[in-house]
CSV table of C-alpha atoms in Angstrom, one decimal:
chain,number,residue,atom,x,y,z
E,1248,UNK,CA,8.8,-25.0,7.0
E,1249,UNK,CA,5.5,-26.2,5.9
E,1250,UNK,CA,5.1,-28.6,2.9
E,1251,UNK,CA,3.5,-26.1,0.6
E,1252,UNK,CA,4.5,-26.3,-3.3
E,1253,UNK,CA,3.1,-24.3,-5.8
E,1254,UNK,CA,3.8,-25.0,-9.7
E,1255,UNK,CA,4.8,-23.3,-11.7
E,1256,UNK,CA,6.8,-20.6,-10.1
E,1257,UNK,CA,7.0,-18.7,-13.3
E,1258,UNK,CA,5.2,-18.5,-16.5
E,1259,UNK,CA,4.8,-15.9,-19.5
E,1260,UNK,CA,1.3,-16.0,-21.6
E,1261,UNK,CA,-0.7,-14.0,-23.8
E,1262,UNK,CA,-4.1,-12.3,-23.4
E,1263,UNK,CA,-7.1,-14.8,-23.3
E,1264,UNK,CA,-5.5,-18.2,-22.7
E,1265,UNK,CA,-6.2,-20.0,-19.8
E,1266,UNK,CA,-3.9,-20.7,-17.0
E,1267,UNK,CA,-4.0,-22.9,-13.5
E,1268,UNK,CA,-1.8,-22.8,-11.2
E,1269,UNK,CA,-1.5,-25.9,-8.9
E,1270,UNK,CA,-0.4,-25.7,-4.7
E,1271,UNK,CA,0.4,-28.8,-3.7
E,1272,UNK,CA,0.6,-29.5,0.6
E,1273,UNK,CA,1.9,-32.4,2.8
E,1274,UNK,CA,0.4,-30.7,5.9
E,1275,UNK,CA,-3.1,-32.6,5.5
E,1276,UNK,CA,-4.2,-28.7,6.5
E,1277,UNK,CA,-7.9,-28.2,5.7
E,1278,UNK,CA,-8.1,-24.5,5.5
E,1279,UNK,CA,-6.2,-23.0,1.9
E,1280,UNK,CA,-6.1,-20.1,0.3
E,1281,UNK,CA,-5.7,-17.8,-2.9
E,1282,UNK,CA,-3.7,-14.6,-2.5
E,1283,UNK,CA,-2.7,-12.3,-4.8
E,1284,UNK,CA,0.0,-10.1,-4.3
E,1285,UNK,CA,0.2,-5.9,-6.1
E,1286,UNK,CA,2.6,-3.4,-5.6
E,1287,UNK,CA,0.5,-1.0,-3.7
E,1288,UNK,CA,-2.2,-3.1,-2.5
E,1289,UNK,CA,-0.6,-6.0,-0.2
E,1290,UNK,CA,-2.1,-8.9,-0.5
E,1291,UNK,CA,-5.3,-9.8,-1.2
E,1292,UNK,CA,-7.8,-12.9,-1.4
E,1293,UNK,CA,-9.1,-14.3,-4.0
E,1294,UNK,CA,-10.7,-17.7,-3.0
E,1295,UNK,CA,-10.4,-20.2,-0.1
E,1296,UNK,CA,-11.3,-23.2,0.8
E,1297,UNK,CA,-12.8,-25.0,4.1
E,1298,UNK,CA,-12.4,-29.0,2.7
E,1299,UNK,CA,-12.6,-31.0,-0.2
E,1300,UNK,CA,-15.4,-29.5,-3.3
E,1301,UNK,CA,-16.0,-26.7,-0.2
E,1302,UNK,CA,-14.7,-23.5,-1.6
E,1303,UNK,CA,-15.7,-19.8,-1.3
E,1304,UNK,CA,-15.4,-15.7,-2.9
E,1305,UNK,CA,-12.6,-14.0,-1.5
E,1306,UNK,CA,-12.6,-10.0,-2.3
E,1307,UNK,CA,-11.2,-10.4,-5.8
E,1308,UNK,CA,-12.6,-13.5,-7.3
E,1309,UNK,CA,-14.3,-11.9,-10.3
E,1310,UNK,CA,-12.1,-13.8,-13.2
E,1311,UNK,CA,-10.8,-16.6,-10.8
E,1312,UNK,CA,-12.3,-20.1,-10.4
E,1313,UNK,CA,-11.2,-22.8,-7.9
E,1314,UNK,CA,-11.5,-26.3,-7.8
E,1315,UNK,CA,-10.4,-28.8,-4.7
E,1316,UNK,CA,-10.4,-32.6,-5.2
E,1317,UNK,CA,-8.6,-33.7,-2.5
E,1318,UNK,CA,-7.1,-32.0,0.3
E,1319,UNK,CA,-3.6,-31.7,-1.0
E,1320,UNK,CA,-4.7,-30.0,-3.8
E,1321,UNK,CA,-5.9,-26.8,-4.6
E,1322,UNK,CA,-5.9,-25.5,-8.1
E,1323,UNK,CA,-6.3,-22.2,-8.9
E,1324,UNK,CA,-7.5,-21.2,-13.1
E,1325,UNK,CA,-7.8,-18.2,-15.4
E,1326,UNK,CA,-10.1,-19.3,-18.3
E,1327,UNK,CA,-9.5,-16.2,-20.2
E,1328,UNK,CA,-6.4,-14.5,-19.0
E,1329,UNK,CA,-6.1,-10.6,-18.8
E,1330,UNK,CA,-3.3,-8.5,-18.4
E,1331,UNK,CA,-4.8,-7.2,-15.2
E,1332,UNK,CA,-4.5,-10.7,-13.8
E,1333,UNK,CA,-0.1,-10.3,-14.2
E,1334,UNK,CA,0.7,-10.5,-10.6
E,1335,UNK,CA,2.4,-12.4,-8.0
E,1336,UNK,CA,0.1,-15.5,-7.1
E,1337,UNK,CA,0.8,-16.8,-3.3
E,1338,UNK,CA,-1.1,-20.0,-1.7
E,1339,UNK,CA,-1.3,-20.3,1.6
E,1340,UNK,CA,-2.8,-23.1,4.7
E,1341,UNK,CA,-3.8,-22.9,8.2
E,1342,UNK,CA,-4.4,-25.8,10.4
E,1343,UNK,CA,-7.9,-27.2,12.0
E,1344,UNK,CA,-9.0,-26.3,14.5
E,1345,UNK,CA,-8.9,-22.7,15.8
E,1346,UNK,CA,-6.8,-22.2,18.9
E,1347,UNK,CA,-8.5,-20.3,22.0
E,1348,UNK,CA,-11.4,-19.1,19.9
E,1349,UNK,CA,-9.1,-17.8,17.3
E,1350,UNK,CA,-7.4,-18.4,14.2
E,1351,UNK,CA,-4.6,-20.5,13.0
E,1352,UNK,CA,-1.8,-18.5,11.4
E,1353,UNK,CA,-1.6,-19.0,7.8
E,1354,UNK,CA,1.7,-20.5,6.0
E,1355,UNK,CA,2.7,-19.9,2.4
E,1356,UNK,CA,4.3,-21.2,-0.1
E,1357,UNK,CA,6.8,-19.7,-2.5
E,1358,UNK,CA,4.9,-17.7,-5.2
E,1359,UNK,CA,4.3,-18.0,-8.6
E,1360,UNK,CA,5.4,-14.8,-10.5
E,1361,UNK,CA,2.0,-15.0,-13.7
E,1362,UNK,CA,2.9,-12.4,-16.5
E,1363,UNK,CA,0.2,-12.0,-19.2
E,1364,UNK,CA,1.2,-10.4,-22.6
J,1034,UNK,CA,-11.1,3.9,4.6
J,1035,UNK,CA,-8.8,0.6,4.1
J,1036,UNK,CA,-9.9,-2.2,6.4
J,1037,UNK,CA,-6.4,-2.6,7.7
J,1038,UNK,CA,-4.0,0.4,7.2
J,1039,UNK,CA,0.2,0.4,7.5
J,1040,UNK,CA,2.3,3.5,6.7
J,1041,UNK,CA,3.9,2.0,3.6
J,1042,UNK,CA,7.5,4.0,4.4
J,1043,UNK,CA,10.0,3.2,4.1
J,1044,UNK,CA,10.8,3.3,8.3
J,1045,UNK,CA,14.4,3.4,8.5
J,1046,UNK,CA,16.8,2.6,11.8
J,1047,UNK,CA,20.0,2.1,13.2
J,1048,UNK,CA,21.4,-0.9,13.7
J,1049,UNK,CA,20.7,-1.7,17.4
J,1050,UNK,CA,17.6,0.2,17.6
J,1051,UNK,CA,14.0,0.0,18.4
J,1052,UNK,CA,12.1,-0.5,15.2
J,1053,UNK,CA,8.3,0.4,15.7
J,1054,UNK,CA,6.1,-1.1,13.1
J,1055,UNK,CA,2.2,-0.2,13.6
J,1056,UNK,CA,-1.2,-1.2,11.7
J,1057,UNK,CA,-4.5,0.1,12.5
J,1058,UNK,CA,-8.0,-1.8,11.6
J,1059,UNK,CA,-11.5,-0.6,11.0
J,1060,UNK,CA,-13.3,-3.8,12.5
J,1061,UNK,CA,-14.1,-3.6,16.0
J,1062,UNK,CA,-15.0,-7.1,16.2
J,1063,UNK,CA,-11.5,-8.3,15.0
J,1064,UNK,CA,-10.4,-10.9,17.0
J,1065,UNK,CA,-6.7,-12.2,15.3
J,1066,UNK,CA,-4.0,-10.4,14.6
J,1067,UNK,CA,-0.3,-11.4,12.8
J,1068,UNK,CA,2.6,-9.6,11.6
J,1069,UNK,CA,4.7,-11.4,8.5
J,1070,UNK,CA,7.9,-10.6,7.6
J,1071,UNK,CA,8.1,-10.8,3.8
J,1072,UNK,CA,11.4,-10.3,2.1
J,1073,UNK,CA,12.1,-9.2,-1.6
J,1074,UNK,CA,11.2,-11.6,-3.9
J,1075,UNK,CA,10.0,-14.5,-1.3
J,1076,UNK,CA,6.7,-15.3,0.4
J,1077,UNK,CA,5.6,-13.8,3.7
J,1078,UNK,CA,6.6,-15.6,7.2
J,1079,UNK,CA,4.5,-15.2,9.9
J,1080,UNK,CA,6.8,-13.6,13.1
J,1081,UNK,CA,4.2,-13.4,15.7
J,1082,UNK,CA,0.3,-13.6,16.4
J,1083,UNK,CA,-1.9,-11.9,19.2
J,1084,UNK,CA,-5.4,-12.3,20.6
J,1085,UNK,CA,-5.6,-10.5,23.2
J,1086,UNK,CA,-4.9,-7.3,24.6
J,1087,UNK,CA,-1.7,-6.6,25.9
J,1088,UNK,CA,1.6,-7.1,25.2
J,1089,UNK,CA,3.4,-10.6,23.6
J,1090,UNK,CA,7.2,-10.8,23.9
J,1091,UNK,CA,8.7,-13.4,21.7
J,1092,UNK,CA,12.9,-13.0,21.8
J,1093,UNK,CA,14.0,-9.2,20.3
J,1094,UNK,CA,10.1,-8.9,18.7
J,1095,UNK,CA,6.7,-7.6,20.5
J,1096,UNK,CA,3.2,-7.6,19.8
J,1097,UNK,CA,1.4,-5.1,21.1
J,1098,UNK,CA,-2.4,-5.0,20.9
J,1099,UNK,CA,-5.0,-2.2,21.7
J,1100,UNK,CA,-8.1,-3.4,20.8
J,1101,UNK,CA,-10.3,-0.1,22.2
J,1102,UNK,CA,-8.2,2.0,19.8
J,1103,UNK,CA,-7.9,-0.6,17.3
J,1104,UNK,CA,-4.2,-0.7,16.6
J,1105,UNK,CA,-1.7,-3.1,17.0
J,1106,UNK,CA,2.0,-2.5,16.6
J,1107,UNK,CA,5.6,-4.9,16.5
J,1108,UNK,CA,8.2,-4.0,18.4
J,1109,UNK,CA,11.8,-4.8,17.1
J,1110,UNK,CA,14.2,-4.6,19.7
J,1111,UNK,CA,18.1,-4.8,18.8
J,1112,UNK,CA,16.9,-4.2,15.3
J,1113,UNK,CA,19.7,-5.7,12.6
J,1114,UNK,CA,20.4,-5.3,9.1
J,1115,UNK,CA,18.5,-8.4,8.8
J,1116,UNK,CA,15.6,-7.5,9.3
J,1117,UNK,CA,15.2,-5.2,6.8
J,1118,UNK,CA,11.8,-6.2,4.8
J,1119,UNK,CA,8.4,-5.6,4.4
J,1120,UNK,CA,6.0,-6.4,8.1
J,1121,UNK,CA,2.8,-7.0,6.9
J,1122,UNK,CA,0.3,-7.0,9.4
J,1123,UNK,CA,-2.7,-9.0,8.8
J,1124,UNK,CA,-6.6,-9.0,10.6
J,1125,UNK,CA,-8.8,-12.1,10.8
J,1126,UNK,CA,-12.5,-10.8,11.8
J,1127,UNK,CA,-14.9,-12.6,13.9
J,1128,UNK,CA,-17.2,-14.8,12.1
J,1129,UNK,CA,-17.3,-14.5,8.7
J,1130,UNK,CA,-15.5,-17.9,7.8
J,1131,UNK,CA,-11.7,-17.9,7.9
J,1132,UNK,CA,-10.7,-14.5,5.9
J,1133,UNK,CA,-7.7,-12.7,6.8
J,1134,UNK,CA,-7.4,-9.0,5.6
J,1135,UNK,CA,-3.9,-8.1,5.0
J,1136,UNK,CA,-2.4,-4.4,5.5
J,1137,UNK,CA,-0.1,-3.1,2.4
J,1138,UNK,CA,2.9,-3.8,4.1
J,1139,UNK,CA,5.8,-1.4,5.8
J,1140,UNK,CA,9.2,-1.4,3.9
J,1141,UNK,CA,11.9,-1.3,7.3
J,1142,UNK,CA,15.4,-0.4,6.7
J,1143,UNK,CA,17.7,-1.0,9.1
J,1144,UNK,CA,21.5,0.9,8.5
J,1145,UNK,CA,24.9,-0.9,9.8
């Protein structure tokens, strides 16, 4: 399995504090990635990032900022949380470089379950 | 029109049966494709990947890709209780950095 750790795996907050959630990986990957996961709607990208301080929009990134100091590390934050942001939060990786013109397949880690009151 | 589309089910088989799983995407110039298995409560885990047309056998699951019609399906051969989940099938685009469009998902069922 790859070395992906994401903390917290739960938490319970109200309406307009902020939040950051941390993945953490030991696979020295360069690609990583924000996913949030809805019943209904699968899941879907919030931000990614290509190296260190290189990150970019994903489809839902209105609300979301990202920050990547080093490559283990990519933190995730709510400044203001809303109830619309309660969801499932997944990280995920992919190796460097692409295979036969391709993409690597990502990898995930466990999930942090975010619940805003 | 979603960008990638999965009947959401749930697809429900007998134990030793073919399971048929299939996703359809809108962009033509698509160039990956994966299907995760994602079980309640836990995160996705990738099963198989395909770049090219064709078929791709890997032990009781295949990949099959159709990249004129735009569809590409996963085969479950033998299928077991198991394997019941949700396959989420997932569509990386050419160019446009390293984004990977996920389908909804397909809830299988698979009776003993």
């Amino acid at each position: 399995d790859a070395g992906i750790t994401q903390s917290p795996r739960h938490k319970v907050t109200e309406t307009g504090t902020p939040v950051t959630l941390r993945c953490h990986q030991t696979e020295n990957h360069r690609y990583m990635y924000w996913y949030r996961q809805d019943p209904g709607h699968g899941l879907r990208l919030i931000h990614y990032s290509y190296g260190v301080k290189d990150t970019d929009k994903g489809e839902v990134s209105d609300g979301y900022s990202v920050s990547r100091s080093k490559t283990e590390d990519f933190l995730l934050t709510l400044e203001s949380a809303t109830s619309s942001q309660t969801s499932v939060y997944f990280c995920a990786i992919s190796e460097s470089p692409p295979l036969a013109g391709g993409n690597q397949p990502q990898h995930f880690g466990d999930g942090t379950r975010l619940s805003i009151l | 029109q979603k960008e990638v589309e999965q009947n959401s089910g749930p697809l429900s088989v007998p134990e030793g049966a073919i399971a048929s799983l299939n996703c359809t995407y809108s962009d033509r110039g698509s160039q990956s494709f994966f299907w995760y298995r994602q079980y309640s409560g836990k995160s996705p885990e990738l099963i198989m990947f395909i770049y090219s047309n064709g078929d791709k056998e890997d032990g009781r699951f295949t990949a099959q890709l159709n990249k004129a019609s735009q569809y590409v399906s996963l085969l479950i051969r033998d299928s077991q209780p198991s394997d019941s989940a949700t396959y989420l099938c997932a569509v990386k685009a050419r160019g446009g950095g390293f984004k990977t469009i996920f389908g909804a998902g397909t809830r299988l069922f698979v009776k003993a």
